[in-house]
């Protein structure tokens, strides 16, 4: 762990500069992520939301000589989606593809690869939640974990919508967007206070106008933790999306809370690589796209496949 001198710390704070984490240039082409930011990943079922969390975790915990950040991460799994074998496969992909030459020359020994993976896994803190009470208690316990493990820089929550129906009952009707906004406020305050980067996932219908038939009105306020508070997919073959209107979910959940949005969806049209090469479509080779809205409202689209090694980006 690197220790910053008092002089350097004071100079950095006085100049207004802050750390920037270059986690993934494909997803975050605007210069990386900054402490205090909240990133939302949305999409329909089987579009890769949980898998993308595994991808991000791998990049966070892997050492710098394997293309990672060598930082700590907390994964709060509410969907029982965590798969150690999947994470190991993704880490293997990054190690083999991005290892520095000196390290790459030693990867012929399978034990070396395993040692790198096991060392990286020690930087992952996995929290499994099976109820709303466990989830909210986990959020309240995060500050203690931050104090004990100062290397933890990222928090990933899959999914913020899991326990909605536990909170929404016949006697306590709560709108989906109200439920989500309350959690976003809690997570945003947590990220800003402790200078962490927080990711959350949600189904695209949750809290969106397209899913309003599943929603309810309420006259009361709801509480998440100790804080009281009062999506649909889009598809395009164009890469220049600077004029694409903001999604309805951005309006409902409060654009000031979410720093970046990643919307995943399936593609009906052939991917750019297949159009260019004339390759035949494969039934098992499902194509997807990711619409990315950055903190300064710029928008991009990326194309990807999903294989046994995780995300395979077709466009950068």
Short mmCIF file of N, CA, C and O in Angstrom, two decimals, residues 92-187:
data_model
loop_
_atom_site.label_atom_id
_atom_site.label_comp_id
_atom_site.label_asym_id
_atom_site.label_seq_id
_atom_site.Cartn_x
_atom_site.Cartn_y
_atom_site.Cartn_z
N UNK A 92 -8.33 -14.88 -16.02
CA UNK A 92 -7.37 -15.57 -16.89
C UNK A 92 -7.25 -14.86 -18.23
O UNK A 92 -6.14 -14.67 -18.76
N UNK A 93 -8.39 -14.43 -18.78
CA UNK A 93 -8.38 -13.71 -20.06
C UNK A 93 -7.54 -12.44 -19.97
O UNK A 93 -6.68 -12.17 -20.83
N UNK A 94 -7.75 -11.66 -18.92
CA UNK A 94 -7.02 -10.39 -18.77
C UNK A 94 -5.54 -10.63 -18.49
O UNK A 94 -4.69 -9.90 -19.02
N UNK A 95 -5.23 -11.65 -17.70
CA UNK A 95 -3.83 -11.93 -17.40
C UNK A 95 -3.07 -12.33 -18.66
O UNK A 95 -1.98 -11.82 -18.95
N UNK A 96 -3.65 -13.24 -19.44
CA UNK A 96 -2.98 -13.71 -20.66
C UNK A 96 -2.86 -12.63 -21.72
O UNK A 96 -1.89 -12.57 -22.47
N UNK A 97 -3.87 -11.74 -21.78
CA UNK A 97 -3.88 -10.71 -22.83
C UNK A 97 -3.13 -9.44 -22.45
O UNK A 97 -2.66 -8.71 -23.35
N UNK A 98 -3.01 -9.16 -21.16
CA UNK A 98 -2.47 -7.85 -20.77
C UNK A 98 -1.26 -7.92 -19.84
O UNK A 98 -0.78 -6.88 -19.40
N UNK A 99 -0.77 -9.10 -19.56
CA UNK A 99 0.40 -9.21 -18.68
C UNK A 99 1.62 -8.54 -19.31
O UNK A 99 1.83 -8.62 -20.52
N UNK A 100 2.40 -7.87 -18.49
CA UNK A 100 3.63 -7.26 -18.98
C UNK A 100 4.59 -8.35 -19.44
O UNK A 100 4.54 -9.49 -18.96
N UNK A 101 5.47 -8.04 -20.39
CA UNK A 101 6.33 -9.07 -20.98
C UNK A 101 7.09 -9.91 -19.96
O UNK A 101 7.19 -11.14 -20.11
N UNK A 102 7.65 -9.27 -18.94
CA UNK A 102 8.41 -10.02 -17.94
C UNK A 102 7.54 -11.06 -17.25
O UNK A 102 7.95 -12.21 -17.03
N UNK A 103 6.32 -10.66 -16.91
CA UNK A 103 5.40 -11.59 -16.27
C UNK A 103 4.87 -12.62 -17.25
O UNK A 103 4.73 -13.80 -16.91
N UNK A 104 4.59 -12.19 -18.47
CA UNK A 104 4.03 -13.10 -19.48
C UNK A 104 4.94 -14.28 -19.74
O UNK A 104 4.48 -15.40 -20.02
N UNK A 105 6.25 -14.06 -19.64
CA UNK A 105 7.20 -15.14 -19.91
C UNK A 105 7.15 -16.24 -18.86
O UNK A 105 7.67 -17.33 -19.07
N UNK A 106 6.51 -15.97 -17.70
CA UNK A 106 6.42 -16.97 -16.63
C UNK A 106 5.08 -17.69 -16.60
O UNK A 106 4.88 -18.58 -15.77
N UNK A 107 4.16 -17.29 -17.47
CA UNK A 107 2.81 -17.84 -17.42
C UNK A 107 2.71 -19.24 -18.00
O UNK A 107 1.62 -19.83 -18.01
N UNK A 108 3.81 -19.77 -18.52
CA UNK A 108 3.79 -21.15 -18.98
C UNK A 108 3.57 -22.12 -17.83
O UNK A 108 3.11 -23.25 -18.05
N UNK A 109 3.90 -21.66 -16.64
CA UNK A 109 3.66 -22.47 -15.45
C UNK A 109 2.25 -22.19 -14.95
O UNK A 109 1.95 -21.06 -14.53
N UNK A 110 1.34 -23.17 -14.99
CA UNK A 110 -0.04 -22.94 -14.56
C UNK A 110 -0.15 -22.44 -13.13
O UNK A 110 -1.09 -21.73 -12.78
N UNK A 111 0.83 -22.80 -12.30
CA UNK A 111 0.78 -22.37 -10.90
C UNK A 111 0.97 -20.87 -10.78
O UNK A 111 0.46 -20.25 -9.84
N UNK A 112 1.69 -20.27 -11.71
CA UNK A 112 1.89 -18.82 -11.68
C UNK A 112 0.56 -18.10 -11.93
O UNK A 112 0.23 -17.13 -11.25
N UNK A 113 -0.19 -18.59 -12.90
CA UNK A 113 -1.49 -18.02 -13.18
C UNK A 113 -2.41 -18.14 -11.97
O UNK A 113 -3.11 -17.20 -11.60
N UNK A 114 -2.38 -19.29 -11.34
CA UNK A 114 -3.23 -19.52 -10.17
C UNK A 114 -2.83 -18.61 -9.01
O UNK A 114 -3.69 -18.09 -8.30
N UNK A 115 -1.52 -18.39 -8.83
CA UNK A 115 -1.07 -17.52 -7.75
C UNK A 115 -1.56 -16.09 -7.95
O UNK A 115 -1.98 -15.42 -6.99
N UNK A 116 -1.54 -15.62 -9.19
CA UNK A 116 -2.01 -14.27 -9.48
C UNK A 116 -3.50 -14.16 -9.20
O UNK A 116 -3.98 -13.18 -8.60
N UNK A 117 -4.26 -15.16 -9.60
CA UNK A 117 -5.71 -15.15 -9.39
C UNK A 117 -6.05 -15.17 -7.90
O UNK A 117 -6.91 -14.41 -7.44
N UNK A 118 -5.39 -16.03 -7.14
CA UNK A 118 -5.69 -16.15 -5.71
C UNK A 118 -5.31 -14.87 -4.97
O UNK A 118 -6.03 -14.43 -4.06
N UNK A 119 -4.19 -14.27 -5.35
CA UNK A 119 -3.79 -13.01 -4.70
C UNK A 119 -4.80 -11.91 -5.00
O UNK A 119 -5.12 -11.09 -4.14
N UNK A 120 -5.32 -11.90 -6.23
CA UNK A 120 -6.32 -10.90 -6.59
C UNK A 120 -7.62 -11.11 -5.84
O UNK A 120 -8.28 -10.14 -5.40
N UNK A 121 -8.04 -12.35 -5.67
CA UNK A 121 -9.29 -12.65 -4.97
C UNK A 121 -9.26 -12.17 -3.52
O UNK A 121 -10.31 -11.91 -2.93
N UNK A 122 -8.07 -12.06 -2.93
CA UNK A 122 -7.98 -11.57 -1.56
C UNK A 122 -8.39 -10.11 -1.46
O UNK A 122 -8.70 -9.63 -0.36
N UNK A 123 -8.42 -9.40 -2.59
CA UNK A 123 -8.86 -8.00 -2.58
C UNK A 123 -10.36 -7.84 -2.82
O UNK A 123 -10.87 -6.73 -2.86
N UNK A 124 -11.06 -8.96 -2.97
CA UNK A 124 -12.51 -8.94 -3.18
C UNK A 124 -13.23 -9.29 -1.88
O UNK A 124 -12.95 -10.31 -1.26
N UNK A 125 -14.18 -8.44 -1.50
CA UNK A 125 -15.02 -8.69 -0.32
C UNK A 125 -16.43 -8.99 -0.83
O UNK A 125 -17.12 -8.09 -1.33
N UNK A 126 -16.85 -10.24 -0.69
CA UNK A 126 -18.14 -10.68 -1.20
C UNK A 126 -19.16 -10.70 -0.08
O UNK A 126 -18.94 -11.31 0.98
N UNK A 127 -20.30 -10.03 -0.31
CA UNK A 127 -21.40 -10.01 0.66
C UNK A 127 -22.64 -10.58 -0.02
O UNK A 127 -23.11 -10.02 -1.02
N UNK A 128 -23.14 -11.69 0.49
CA UNK A 128 -24.34 -12.32 -0.06
C UNK A 128 -25.55 -11.89 0.75
O UNK A 128 -25.56 -12.03 1.98
N UNK A 129 -26.57 -11.37 0.08
CA UNK A 129 -27.78 -10.90 0.76
C UNK A 129 -28.98 -11.71 0.26
O UNK A 129 -29.19 -11.83 -0.95
N UNK A 130 -29.76 -12.21 1.21
CA UNK A 130 -30.93 -13.02 0.87
C UNK A 130 -32.23 -12.37 1.34
O UNK A 130 -33.30 -12.97 1.19
N UNK A 131 -32.15 -11.16 1.88
CA UNK A 131 -33.35 -10.45 2.33
C UNK A 131 -33.08 -8.96 2.32
O UNK A 131 -31.91 -8.52 2.28
N UNK A 132 -34.15 -8.19 2.36
CA UNK A 132 -34.02 -6.73 2.41
C UNK A 132 -33.29 -6.29 3.67
O UNK A 132 -32.46 -5.37 3.62
N UNK A 133 -33.55 -6.96 4.78
CA UNK A 133 -32.89 -6.60 6.03
C UNK A 133 -31.38 -6.81 5.93
O UNK A 133 -30.58 -5.97 6.38
N UNK A 134 -30.96 -7.93 5.32
CA UNK A 134 -29.54 -8.18 5.15
C UNK A 134 -28.90 -7.14 4.24
O UNK A 134 -27.78 -6.68 4.50
N UNK A 135 -29.62 -6.76 3.19
CA UNK A 135 -29.09 -5.77 2.25
C UNK A 135 -28.90 -4.42 2.94
O UNK A 135 -27.84 -3.79 2.83
N UNK A 136 -29.92 -3.95 3.65
CA UNK A 136 -29.83 -2.65 4.29
C UNK A 136 -28.79 -2.66 5.41
O UNK A 136 -28.09 -1.67 5.63
N UNK A 137 -28.68 -3.78 6.13
CA UNK A 137 -27.64 -3.88 7.15
C UNK A 137 -26.25 -3.84 6.51
O UNK A 137 -25.32 -3.24 7.07
N UNK A 138 -26.10 -4.46 5.35
CA UNK A 138 -24.81 -4.45 4.65
C UNK A 138 -24.41 -3.03 4.27
O UNK A 138 -23.23 -2.66 4.38
N UNK A 139 -25.38 -2.24 3.84
CA UNK A 139 -25.08 -0.85 3.50
C UNK A 139 -24.62 -0.08 4.73
O UNK A 139 -23.69 0.74 4.67
N UNK A 140 -25.27 -0.32 5.87
CA UNK A 140 -24.90 0.36 7.10
C UNK A 140 -23.53 -0.08 7.60
O UNK A 140 -22.82 0.68 8.27
N UNK A 141 -23.13 -1.31 7.26
CA UNK A 141 -21.85 -1.85 7.73
C UNK A 141 -20.68 -1.47 6.84
O UNK A 141 -19.52 -1.68 7.22
N UNK A 142 -20.95 -0.90 5.66
CA UNK A 142 -19.87 -0.58 4.73
C UNK A 142 -18.83 0.39 5.30
O UNK A 142 -17.63 0.19 5.10
N UNK A 143 -19.23 1.46 6.01
CA UNK A 143 -18.20 2.36 6.56
C UNK A 143 -17.18 1.65 7.44
O UNK A 143 -15.99 1.96 7.39
N UNK A 144 -17.64 0.70 8.25
CA UNK A 144 -16.70 -0.06 9.08
C UNK A 144 -15.73 -0.86 8.22
O UNK A 144 -14.53 -0.97 8.54
N UNK A 145 -16.24 -1.42 7.13
CA UNK A 145 -15.37 -2.18 6.23
C UNK A 145 -14.36 -1.24 5.56
O UNK A 145 -13.19 -1.61 5.39
N UNK A 146 -14.79 -0.03 5.19
CA UNK A 146 -13.87 0.93 4.57
C UNK A 146 -12.73 1.29 5.52
O UNK A 146 -11.58 1.46 5.09
N UNK A 147 -13.06 1.45 6.80
CA UNK A 147 -12.03 1.80 7.78
C UNK A 147 -11.04 0.65 7.96
O UNK A 147 -9.82 0.86 8.03
N UNK A 148 -11.56 -0.56 8.00
CA UNK A 148 -10.71 -1.73 8.23
C UNK A 148 -9.88 -2.08 7.01
O UNK A 148 -8.74 -2.55 7.13
N UNK A 149 -10.45 -1.86 5.82
CA UNK A 149 -9.75 -2.20 4.57
C UNK A 149 -9.67 -0.95 3.70
O UNK A 149 -10.53 -0.70 2.85
N UNK A 150 -8.65 -0.17 3.91
CA UNK A 150 -8.52 1.12 3.23
C UNK A 150 -8.30 0.98 1.73
O UNK A 150 -8.48 1.94 0.97
N UNK A 151 -7.89 -0.23 1.28
CA UNK A 151 -7.67 -0.42 -0.16
C UNK A 151 -8.97 -0.55 -0.94
O UNK A 151 -8.97 -0.46 -2.18
N UNK A 152 -10.09 -0.75 -0.25
CA UNK A 152 -11.38 -0.87 -0.94
C UNK A 152 -11.76 0.47 -1.54
O UNK A 152 -11.86 1.48 -0.83
N UNK A 153 -11.95 0.48 -2.84
CA UNK A 153 -12.24 1.72 -3.57
C UNK A 153 -13.55 1.63 -4.33
O UNK A 153 -14.16 2.66 -4.62
N UNK A 154 -14.00 0.42 -4.66
CA UNK A 154 -15.20 0.23 -5.48
C UNK A 154 -16.22 -0.61 -4.72
O UNK A 154 -15.86 -1.55 -4.01
N UNK A 155 -17.49 -0.27 -4.90
CA UNK A 155 -18.61 -1.05 -4.37
C UNK A 155 -19.53 -1.37 -5.54
O UNK A 155 -19.91 -0.47 -6.31
N UNK A 156 -19.89 -2.64 -5.70
CA UNK A 156 -20.79 -3.06 -6.77
C UNK A 156 -22.00 -3.75 -6.14
O UNK A 156 -21.82 -4.64 -5.29
N UNK A 157 -23.20 -3.36 -6.56
CA UNK A 157 -24.44 -3.92 -6.01
C UNK A 157 -25.25 -4.53 -7.14
O UNK A 157 -25.63 -3.84 -8.10
N UNK A 158 -25.53 -5.80 -7.05
CA UNK A 158 -26.28 -6.54 -8.06
C UNK A 158 -27.41 -7.32 -7.37
O UNK A 158 -27.18 -8.34 -6.75
N UNK A 159 -28.63 -6.84 -7.37
CA UNK A 159 -29.18 -5.67 -8.02
C UNK A 159 -29.91 -4.84 -6.97
O UNK A 159 -30.40 -5.36 -5.98
N UNK A 160 -30.06 -3.55 -7.23
CA UNK A 160 -30.72 -2.68 -6.28
C UNK A 160 -32.23 -2.93 -6.23
O UNK A 160 -32.91 -2.54 -5.28
N UNK A 161 -32.76 -3.63 -7.23
CA UNK A 161 -34.21 -3.85 -7.31
C UNK A 161 -34.66 -5.18 -6.73
O UNK A 161 -35.86 -5.46 -6.66
N UNK A 162 -33.73 -6.01 -6.28
CA UNK A 162 -34.05 -7.40 -5.91
C UNK A 162 -35.15 -7.50 -4.86
O UNK A 162 -36.07 -8.31 -4.99
N UNK A 163 -35.09 -6.68 -3.84
CA UNK A 163 -36.01 -6.84 -2.70
C UNK A 163 -37.14 -5.82 -2.70
O UNK A 163 -37.74 -5.56 -1.66
N UNK A 164 -37.44 -5.29 -3.88
CA UNK A 164 -38.52 -4.29 -3.98
C UNK A 164 -39.84 -4.85 -3.47
O UNK A 164 -40.57 -4.19 -2.72
N UNK A 165 -40.17 -6.08 -3.85
CA UNK A 165 -41.48 -6.63 -3.50
C UNK A 165 -41.56 -6.98 -2.02
O UNK A 165 -42.66 -7.21 -1.49
N UNK A 166 -40.43 -7.02 -1.33
CA UNK A 166 -40.47 -7.16 0.12
C UNK A 166 -40.90 -5.85 0.77
O UNK A 166 -41.63 -5.84 1.76
N UNK A 167 -40.46 -4.74 0.18
CA UNK A 167 -40.79 -3.41 0.71
C UNK A 167 -42.19 -2.98 0.30
O UNK A 167 -42.91 -2.33 1.07
N UNK A 168 -42.58 -3.32 -0.92
CA UNK A 168 -43.88 -2.91 -1.45
C UNK A 168 -44.91 -3.99 -1.11
O UNK A 168 -44.89 -5.08 -1.67
N UNK A 169 -45.82 -3.66 -0.22
CA UNK A 169 -46.87 -4.59 0.19
C UNK A 169 -48.22 -3.92 0.03
O UNK A 169 -48.32 -2.74 -0.30
N UNK A 170 -49.30 -4.68 0.28
CA UNK A 170 -50.65 -4.12 0.14
C UNK A 170 -50.87 -2.95 1.09
O UNK A 170 -51.63 -2.03 0.79
N UNK A 171 -50.20 -2.98 2.24
CA UNK A 171 -50.36 -1.91 3.22
C UNK A 171 -49.31 -0.81 3.08
O UNK A 171 -49.40 0.22 3.75
N UNK A 172 -48.32 -1.04 2.24
CA UNK A 172 -47.23 -0.08 2.09
C UNK A 172 -46.84 0.01 0.62
O UNK A 172 -45.82 -0.53 0.20
N UNK A 173 -47.69 0.65 -0.19
CA UNK A 173 -47.46 0.74 -1.62
C UNK A 173 -46.39 1.78 -1.92
O UNK A 173 -46.48 2.93 -1.48
N UNK A 174 -45.38 1.37 -2.66
CA UNK A 174 -44.25 2.23 -2.98
C UNK A 174 -43.96 2.14 -4.47
O UNK A 174 -43.88 1.05 -5.03
N UNK A 175 -43.82 3.28 -5.09
CA UNK A 175 -43.47 3.30 -6.52
C UNK A 175 -42.06 2.77 -6.70
O UNK A 175 -41.19 2.95 -5.86
N UNK A 176 -41.85 2.11 -7.84
CA UNK A 176 -40.52 1.58 -8.13
C UNK A 176 -39.48 2.70 -8.20
O UNK A 176 -38.36 2.57 -7.70
N UNK A 177 -39.83 3.81 -8.84
CA UNK A 177 -38.86 4.89 -8.97
C UNK A 177 -38.58 5.54 -7.61
O UNK A 177 -37.47 6.01 -7.35
N UNK A 178 -39.58 5.56 -6.71
CA UNK A 178 -39.36 6.08 -5.36
C UNK A 178 -38.39 5.19 -4.60
O UNK A 178 -37.47 5.66 -3.92
N UNK A 179 -38.61 3.89 -4.72
CA UNK A 179 -37.73 2.91 -4.06
C UNK A 179 -36.30 3.04 -4.57
O UNK A 179 -35.34 3.08 -3.80
N UNK A 180 -36.16 3.14 -5.90
CA UNK A 180 -34.83 3.23 -6.48
C UNK A 180 -34.16 4.56 -6.12
O UNK A 180 -32.97 4.60 -5.79
N UNK A 181 -34.91 5.66 -6.16
CA UNK A 181 -34.34 6.96 -5.86
C UNK A 181 -33.82 7.01 -4.42
O UNK A 181 -32.77 7.59 -4.15
N UNK A 182 -34.57 6.40 -3.50
CA UNK A 182 -34.13 6.38 -2.10
C UNK A 182 -32.80 5.65 -1.95
O UNK A 182 -31.90 6.11 -1.24
N UNK A 183 -32.68 4.50 -2.63
CA UNK A 183 -31.41 3.77 -2.56
C UNK A 183 -30.28 4.55 -3.24
O UNK A 183 -29.15 4.55 -2.77
N UNK A 184 -30.59 5.21 -4.35
CA UNK A 184 -29.56 6.00 -5.04
C UNK A 184 -29.06 7.13 -4.16
O UNK A 184 -27.87 7.45 -4.15
N UNK A 185 -29.97 7.77 -3.41
CA UNK A 185 -29.55 8.83 -2.50
C UNK A 185 -28.64 8.29 -1.41
O UNK A 185 -27.61 8.90 -1.07
N UNK A 186 -29.01 7.14 -0.87
CA UNK A 186 -28.18 6.52 0.16
C UNK A 186 -26.79 6.19 -0.38
O UNK A 186 -25.77 6.49 0.24
N UNK A 187 -26.75 5.58 -1.57
CA UNK A 187 -25.48 5.17 -2.15
C UNK A 187 -24.64 6.37 -2.59
O UNK A 187 -23.41 6.36 -2.47
#
